[in-house]
mmCIF file of C-alpha atoms in Angstrom:
data_model
loop_
_atom_site.group_PDB
_atom_site.id
_atom_site.type_symbol
_atom_site.label_atom_id
_atom_site.label_comp_id
_atom_site.label_asym_id
_atom_site.label_seq_id
_atom_site.Cartn_x
_atom_site.Cartn_y
_atom_site.Cartn_z
ATOM 1 C CA MET Y 1449 0.000 0.000 0.000
ATOM 2 C CA PRO Y 1450 1.439 3.459 -0.892
ATOM 3 C CA LYS Y 1451 2.394 5.800 1.922
ATOM 4 C CA ARG Y 1452 -0.561 7.765 3.263
ATOM 5 C CA SER Y 1453 -0.562 11.315 4.614
ATOM 6 C CA LEU Y 1454 -1.840 11.837 8.144
ATOM 7 C CA THR Y 1455 -4.466 14.509 8.761
ATOM 8 C CA LEU Y 1456 -3.400 14.920 12.382
ATOM 9 C CA ASN Y 1457 -0.050 16.600 12.953
ATOM 10 C CA ALA Y 1458 2.091 18.029 15.739
ATOM 11 C CA ALA Y 1459 1.493 21.651 14.747
ATOM 12 C CA LEU Y 1460 -2.283 21.252 14.966
ATOM 13 C CA ILE Y 1461 -2.005 19.608 18.385
ATOM 14 C CA ALA Y 1462 0.326 22.348 19.637
ATOM 15 C CA ARG Y 1463 -2.186 25.027 18.621
ATOM 16 C CA ALA Y 1464 -4.961 23.260 20.504
ATOM 17 C CA HIS Y 1465 -2.826 22.648 23.600
ATOM 18 C CA PRO Y 1466 -0.239 25.444 23.660
ATOM 19 C CA HIS Y 1467 0.615 25.195 27.355
ATOM 20 C CA PRO Y 1468 1.632 22.155 29.427
ATOM 21 C CA VAL Y 1469 -0.619 21.157 32.309
ATOM 22 C CA THR Y 1470 0.785 20.672 35.796
ATOM 23 C CA HIS Y 1471 -0.856 18.509 38.415
ATOM 24 C CA ASP Y 1472 -2.416 20.078 41.503
ATOM 25 C CA GLY Y 1473 -0.094 18.493 44.051
ATOM 26 C CA ARG Y 1474 -1.480 14.980 43.793
ATOM 27 C CA GLY Y 1475 1.077 13.882 41.193
ATOM 28 C CA PRO Y 1476 0.612 13.347 37.441
ATOM 29 C CA GLY Y 1477 -1.869 10.548 38.112
ATOM 30 C CA TYR Y 1478 -4.109 12.784 40.249
ATOM 31 C CA ASP Y 1479 -6.454 10.497 42.222
ATOM 32 C CA MET Y 1480 -5.876 7.383 40.105
ATOM 33 C CA ALA Y 1481 -5.545 4.333 42.366
ATOM 34 C CA LEU Y 1482 -2.000 3.497 41.340
ATOM 35 C CA MET Y 1483 -0.615 0.034 42.080
ATOM 36 C CA GLY Y 1484 2.099 -0.093 44.722
ATOM 37 C CA GLU Y 1485 5.484 -1.720 44.148
ATOM 38 C CA ALA Y 1486 4.836 -4.720 46.408
ATOM 39 C CA GLU Y 1487 1.614 -5.644 44.609
ATOM 40 C CA ALA Y 1488 3.165 -5.032 41.190
ATOM 41 C CA ASP Y 1489 6.166 -7.226 42.022
ATOM 42 C CA ALA Y 1490 3.932 -10.030 43.285
ATOM 43 C CA ARG Y 1491 1.883 -9.923 40.091
ATOM 44 C CA LEU Y 1492 5.034 -9.890 37.985
ATOM 45 C CA ASP Y 1493 6.376 -12.969 39.754
ATOM 46 C CA ALA Y 1494 3.048 -14.745 39.211
ATOM 47 C CA ALA Y 1495 3.073 -13.865 35.511
ATOM 48 C CA LEU Y 1496 6.652 -15.033 35.029
ATOM 49 C CA ALA Y 1497 5.826 -18.308 36.783
ATOM 50 C CA GLU Y 1498 3.223 -18.960 34.071
ATOM 51 C CA LYS Y 1499 5.529 -18.035 31.199
ATOM 52 C CA PRO Y 1500 5.484 -20.640 28.401
ATOM 53 C CA GLY Y 1501 8.535 -21.702 26.441
ATOM 54 C CA ASP Y 1502 12.231 -21.195 27.112
ATOM 55 C CA ALA Y 1503 12.793 -19.604 30.531
ATOM 56 C CA SER Y 1504 15.853 -17.753 29.230
ATOM 57 C CA ILE Y 1505 13.898 -15.851 26.550
ATOM 58 C CA LEU Y 1506 11.234 -13.190 27.088
ATOM 59 C CA TRP Y 1507 9.286 -11.545 24.285
ATOM 60 C CA LEU Y 1508 7.043 -8.508 24.777
ATOM 61 C CA PHE Y 1509 4.244 -7.538 22.372
ATOM 62 C CA ALA Y 1510 3.954 -3.801 21.700
ATOM 63 C CA TYR Y 1511 0.945 -2.138 20.076
ATOM 64 C CA GLY Y 1512 0.886 1.417 21.492
ATOM 65 C CA ALA Y 1513 3.447 3.628 23.210
ATOM 66 C CA LEU Y 1514 5.885 0.735 23.536
ATOM 67 C CA MET Y 1515 6.235 0.830 19.749
ATOM 68 C CA TRP Y 1516 7.747 4.315 19.809
ATOM 69 C CA ARG Y 1517 9.026 4.605 23.399
ATOM 70 C CA PRO Y 1518 9.972 1.143 24.663
ATOM 71 C CA GLU Y 1519 12.323 2.281 27.458
ATOM 72 C CA PHE Y 1520 13.816 -1.180 27.872
ATOM 73 C CA ARG Y 1521 16.770 -2.977 26.352
ATOM 74 C CA PHE Y 1522 16.022 -5.436 23.586
ATOM 75 C CA SER Y 1523 18.173 -7.634 21.402
ATOM 76 C CA GLU Y 1524 15.672 -8.135 18.588
ATOM 77 C CA ARG Y 1525 12.500 -6.565 17.230
ATOM 78 C CA ARG Y 1526 10.114 -8.294 14.843
ATOM 79 C CA GLU Y 1527 6.871 -7.246 13.233
ATOM 80 C CA ALA Y 1528 4.234 -9.467 14.808
ATOM 81 C CA ARG Y 1529 0.533 -10.273 14.796
ATOM 82 C CA VAL Y 1530 -1.667 -11.530 17.629
ATOM 83 C CA ARG Y 1531 -5.070 -13.060 16.947
ATOM 84 C CA GLY Y 1532 -8.154 -12.832 19.129
ATOM 85 C CA TRP Y 1533 -7.331 -9.262 20.184
ATOM 86 C CA HIS Y 1534 -7.550 -5.865 18.515
ATOM 87 C CA ARG Y 1535 -6.081 -2.443 19.285
ATOM 88 C CA ARG Y 1536 -8.667 0.046 20.564
ATOM 89 C CA PHE Y 1537 -8.946 3.207 22.607
ATOM 90 C CA CYS Y 1538 -10.863 1.658 25.493
ATOM 91 C CA LEU Y 1539 -9.263 2.832 28.764
ATOM 92 C CA TRP Y 1540 -10.132 6.068 30.543
ATOM 93 C CA GLN Y 1541 -7.080 8.178 31.365
ATOM 94 C CA ARG Y 1542 -7.835 10.562 34.259
ATOM 95 C CA GLY Y 1543 -4.184 11.393 34.800
ATOM 96 C CA PHE Y 1544 -0.932 11.656 32.852
ATOM 97 C CA ARG Y 1545 -2.465 12.497 29.412
ATOM 98 C CA GLY Y 1546 -5.763 13.592 30.897
ATOM 99 C CA THR Y 1547 -7.216 15.042 34.085
ATOM 100 C CA PRO Y 1548 -10.140 14.096 36.344
ATOM 101 C CA ASP Y 1549 -12.182 16.930 34.807
ATOM 102 C CA CYS Y 1550 -11.111 16.268 31.222
ATOM 103 C CA PRO Y 1551 -10.116 12.595 30.896
ATOM 104 C CA GLY Y 1552 -8.491 11.143 27.839
ATOM 105 C CA VAL Y 1553 -8.734 7.631 26.403
ATOM 106 C CA MET Y 1554 -5.783 5.256 26.018
ATOM 107 C CA LEU Y 1555 -5.100 2.184 23.912
ATOM 108 C CA ALA Y 1556 -5.396 -1.406 25.050
ATOM 109 C CA LEU Y 1557 -5.895 -4.781 23.450
ATOM 110 C CA ASP Y 1558 -9.579 -5.698 23.568
ATOM 111 C CA ARG Y 1559 -11.253 -8.972 22.660
ATOM 112 C CA GLY Y 1560 -11.761 -10.062 19.066
ATOM 113 C CA GLY Y 1561 -10.079 -9.554 15.728
ATOM 114 C CA GLN Y 1562 -6.329 -9.268 15.365
ATOM 115 C CA CYS Y 1563 -3.567 -6.749 15.951
ATOM 116 C CA ARG Y 1564 -0.239 -6.066 14.260
ATOM 117 C CA GLY Y 1565 2.601 -4.571 16.251
ATOM 118 C CA PHE Y 1566 6.142 -5.367 17.368
ATOM 119 C CA ALA Y 1567 7.534 -8.315 19.311
ATOM 120 C CA TYR Y 1568 10.609 -7.322 21.303
ATOM 121 C CA ARG Y 1569 13.055 -9.867 22.658
ATOM 122 C CA LEU Y 1570 14.378 -8.444 25.896
ATOM 123 C CA ALA Y 1571 18.138 -8.265 26.325
ATOM 124 C CA GLY Y 1572 20.170 -9.255 29.382
ATOM 125 C CA ASP Y 1573 20.541 -12.273 31.625
ATOM 126 C CA ASP Y 1574 18.163 -11.139 34.396
ATOM 127 C CA LEU Y 1575 14.864 -10.996 32.516
ATOM 128 C CA ARG Y 1576 12.853 -10.104 35.609
ATOM 129 C CA ALA Y 1577 15.011 -7.047 36.187
ATOM 130 C CA GLU Y 1578 14.757 -6.092 32.520
ATOM 131 C CA VAL Y 1579 10.969 -6.335 32.312
ATOM 132 C CA ARG Y 1580 10.213 -4.873 35.754
ATOM 133 C CA PRO Y 1581 10.342 -1.165 34.751
ATOM 134 C CA VAL Y 1582 7.960 -1.588 31.824
ATOM 135 C CA TRP Y 1583 5.728 -3.816 33.968
ATOM 136 C CA ARG Y 1584 5.496 -1.046 36.566
ATOM 137 C CA ARG Y 1585 4.870 1.547 33.870
ATOM 138 C CA GLU Y 1586 2.006 -0.369 32.267
ATOM 139 C CA MET Y 1587 0.408 -1.972 35.323
ATOM 140 C CA ARG Y 1588 0.479 0.886 37.831
ATOM 141 C CA GLY Y 1589 -2.696 2.488 36.476
ATOM 142 C CA ARG Y 1590 -4.783 -0.683 37.033
ATOM 143 C CA GLY Y 1591 -6.179 -0.610 33.526
ATOM 144 C CA TYR Y 1592 -4.441 -3.693 32.142
ATOM 145 C CA GLN Y 1593 -4.177 -7.399 32.719
ATOM 146 C CA ALA Y 1594 -1.066 -9.298 31.665
ATOM 147 C CA ARG Y 1595 -1.508 -12.174 29.209
ATOM 148 C CA TRP Y 1596 0.841 -14.528 27.395
ATOM 149 C CA LEU Y 1597 -0.188 -14.430 23.735
ATOM 150 C CA THR Y 1598 1.150 -16.144 20.648
ATOM 151 C CA ALA Y 1599 2.829 -13.522 18.485
ATOM 152 C CA GLU Y 1600 3.108 -14.619 14.865
ATOM 153 C CA THR Y 1601 6.292 -13.401 13.171
ATOM 154 C CA ALA Y 1602 7.957 -14.098 9.827
ATOM 155 C CA GLU Y 1603 10.509 -16.230 11.668
ATOM 156 C CA GLY Y 1604 7.831 -18.234 13.484
ATOM 157 C CA PRO Y 1605 5.496 -17.870 16.482
ATOM 158 C CA VAL Y 1606 6.787 -16.738 19.878
ATOM 159 C CA PRO Y 1607 5.036 -16.538 23.268
ATOM 160 C CA ALA Y 1608 4.876 -12.847 24.167
ATOM 161 C CA LEU Y 1609 3.827 -10.900 27.225
ATOM 162 C CA ALA Y 1610 1.037 -8.455 26.371
ATOM 163 C CA PHE Y 1611 -1.017 -5.932 28.300
ATOM 164 C CA VAL Y 1612 -4.737 -6.293 27.550
ATOM 165 C CA ALA Y 1613 -7.720 -4.292 28.765
ATOM 166 C CA ASP Y 1614 -9.086 -5.199 32.183
ATOM 167 C CA ARG Y 1615 -12.756 -5.354 31.249
ATOM 168 C CA THR Y 1616 -13.768 -5.618 34.917
ATOM 169 C CA GLY Y 1617 -11.925 -2.468 35.963
ATOM 170 C CA GLU Y 1618 -13.400 0.988 36.435
ATOM 171 C CA ARG Y 1619 -11.165 2.389 33.692
ATOM 172 C CA TYR Y 1620 -12.663 0.206 30.955
ATOM 173 C CA ALA Y 1621 -14.387 2.322 28.292
ATOM 174 C CA GLY Y 1622 -15.076 -0.300 25.658
ATOM 175 C CA ARG Y 1623 -18.579 0.913 24.836
ATOM 176 C CA LEU Y 1624 -17.546 4.359 23.637
ATOM 177 C CA THR Y 1625 -18.329 5.148 20.008
ATOM 178 C CA ASP Y 1626 -15.583 6.335 17.678
ATOM 179 C CA ALA Y 1627 -17.104 9.820 17.780
ATOM 180 C CA ALA Y 1628 -17.014 9.899 21.585
ATOM 181 C CA ILE Y 1629 -13.435 8.618 21.621
ATOM 182 C CA ALA Y 1630 -12.380 11.348 19.197
ATOM 183 C CA ASP Y 1631 -14.059 14.009 21.346
ATOM 184 C CA ARG Y 1632 -12.104 12.886 24.412
ATOM 185 C CA ILE Y 1633 -8.746 12.556 22.652
ATOM 186 C CA ALA Y 1634 -9.070 15.977 21.018
ATOM 187 C CA ALA Y 1635 -9.909 17.710 24.300
ATOM 188 C CA ALA Y 1636 -7.734 15.914 26.860
ATOM 189 C CA CYS Y 1637 -4.326 17.090 28.027
ATOM 190 C CA GLY Y 1638 -2.505 16.195 31.235
ATOM 191 C CA PRO Y 1639 0.887 16.602 32.903
ATOM 192 C CA THR Y 1640 2.570 14.291 30.367
ATOM 193 C CA GLY Y 1641 0.977 15.958 27.352
ATOM 194 C CA PRO Y 1642 -2.102 15.821 25.093
ATOM 195 C CA SER Y 1643 -3.934 12.585 24.382
ATOM 196 C CA ALA Y 1644 -3.786 13.521 20.700
ATOM 197 C CA GLU Y 1645 0.023 13.423 20.827
ATOM 198 C CA TYR Y 1646 -0.118 9.806 22.024
ATOM 199 C CA LEU Y 1647 -2.452 8.969 19.137
ATOM 200 C CA LEU Y 1648 -0.228 10.732 16.605
ATOM 201 C CA ASN Y 1649 2.946 9.013 17.804
ATOM 202 C CA THR Y 1650 1.294 5.600 17.673
ATOM 203 C CA VAL Y 1651 -0.319 5.890 14.251
ATOM 204 C CA ALA Y 1652 2.898 7.385 12.849
ATOM 205 C CA ALA Y 1653 4.935 4.470 14.220
ATOM 206 C CA CYS Y 1654 2.511 2.006 12.656
ATOM 207 C CA GLU Y 1655 2.408 3.719 9.281
ATOM 208 C CA ALA Y 1656 6.210 3.980 9.176
ATOM 209 C CA THR Y 1657 6.479 0.191 9.269
ATOM 210 C CA GLY Y 1658 3.555 -0.557 6.963
ATOM 211 C CA ILE Y 1659 1.045 -1.376 9.705
ATOM 212 C CA HIS Y 1660 -2.245 0.139 8.548
ATOM 213 C CA ASP Y 1661 -4.657 0.019 11.489
ATOM 214 C CA ARG Y 1662 -8.192 1.082 10.557
ATOM 215 C CA HIS Y 1663 -9.114 2.205 14.083
ATOM 216 C CA LEU Y 1664 -6.013 4.367 14.472
ATOM 217 C CA TRP Y 1665 -6.425 5.826 10.999
ATOM 218 C CA ALA Y 1666 -10.055 6.727 11.622
ATOM 219 C CA MET Y 1667 -9.200 8.228 15.009
ATOM 220 C CA GLN Y 1668 -6.436 10.491 13.717
ATOM 221 C CA ALA Y 1669 -8.743 11.902 11.037
ATOM 222 C CA LEU Y 1670 -11.627 12.410 13.478
ATOM 223 C CA VAL Y 1671 -9.404 14.011 16.099
ATOM 224 C CA ALA Y 1672 -7.857 16.346 13.529
ATOM 225 C CA ASP Y 1673 -11.356 17.425 12.484
ATOM 226 C CA ARG Y 1674 -12.388 18.001 16.109
ATOM 227 C CA ILE Y 1675 -9.335 20.135 16.803
ATOM 228 C CA ALA Y 1676 -9.744 22.142 13.599
ATOM 229 C CA ASP Y 1677 -13.395 22.790 14.449
ATOM 230 C CA ARG Y 1678 -12.474 23.977 17.958
ATOM 231 C CA LEU Y 1679 -9.813 26.310 16.597
ATOM 232 C CA ALA Y 1680 -12.214 27.734 14.029
ATOM 233 C CA ALA Y 1681 -14.962 28.189 16.627
ATOM 234 C CA CYS Y 1682 -12.761 30.208 18.952
ATOM 235 C CA ASP Y 1683 -11.610 32.381 16.019
ATOM 236 C CA GLY Y 1684 -8.111 32.553 17.431
ATOM 237 C CA PRO Y 1685 -4.766 30.772 17.294
ATOM 238 C CA THR Y 1686 -5.172 28.690 20.443
ATOM 239 C CA VAL Y 1687 -7.698 26.735 22.449
ATOM 240 C CA GLN Y 1688 -7.363 26.141 26.182
ATOM 241 C CA ASN Y 1689 -8.294 22.812 27.690
ATOM 242 C CA SER Y 1690 -9.861 22.373 31.100
ATOM 243 C CA PRO Y 1691 -8.464 22.709 33.742
ATOM 244 C CA THR Y 1692 -6.479 25.893 33.087
ATOM 245 C CA PRO Y 1693 -2.982 24.924 31.929
ATOM 246 C CA MET Y 1694 0.047 26.004 33.910
ATOM 247 C CA PRO Y 1695 3.757 25.676 33.162
ATOM 248 C CA GLY Y 1696 5.058 22.130 33.511
ATOM 249 C CA SER Y 1697 6.298 19.017 31.730
ATOM 250 C CA ARG Y 1698 4.830 17.508 28.553
ATOM 251 C CA ARG Y 1699 7.161 14.534 28.350
ATOM 252 C CA GLY Y 1700 6.030 10.947 28.734
ATOM 253 C CA GLY Y 1701 3.777 8.184 27.452
#
């Protein structure tokens, strides 16, 4: 398929969210019930105890931010496909890239269909130590469950650790329509940046490697339209999100 041009872009997002948002003293997660280290470590040990295949090899399946910001050492990366799961914006984000008053929506693997992404083989001899930081990063918000999935690659299938939506959790937003998702992503911005930036980075990473995801493609076009409409409605160069932005950091996932 020939290269496609994205409608959403960094300049448009910057006009809609010109100022970083700082938290109000509660941290970038605000009042999110973040998982403590002891619980996270216990869950990691339980997951590793169930790991199939060679104990000296650990693969991780990436479909969102881990595609463009892995933050772990890896010795190999393969394009991969998992079946029975699809990529969707289905987790509320009331911190980090959203706020309690203006929540965003984040990606997860939800049931059904299939998903193309990357399979990373973690580097190093102590695989628990290597995977622990990304485990903490993904699991602390209590939106995901860890699953061992079969990742199909050109070199053959590998068992890969994946983070799928916790459908029983209070963050699950699987019934939102595409229009509602686009509304939230266009409006939301938190201490680590706009939700639209997360969408842009993910769809750009997919497109760069020939992964054409219909949900991501539809979302970037809808979000770009929402932002353009907001900018036109205010008849000015910028739009402020709620709550009122203050100086702070926009880095992160």
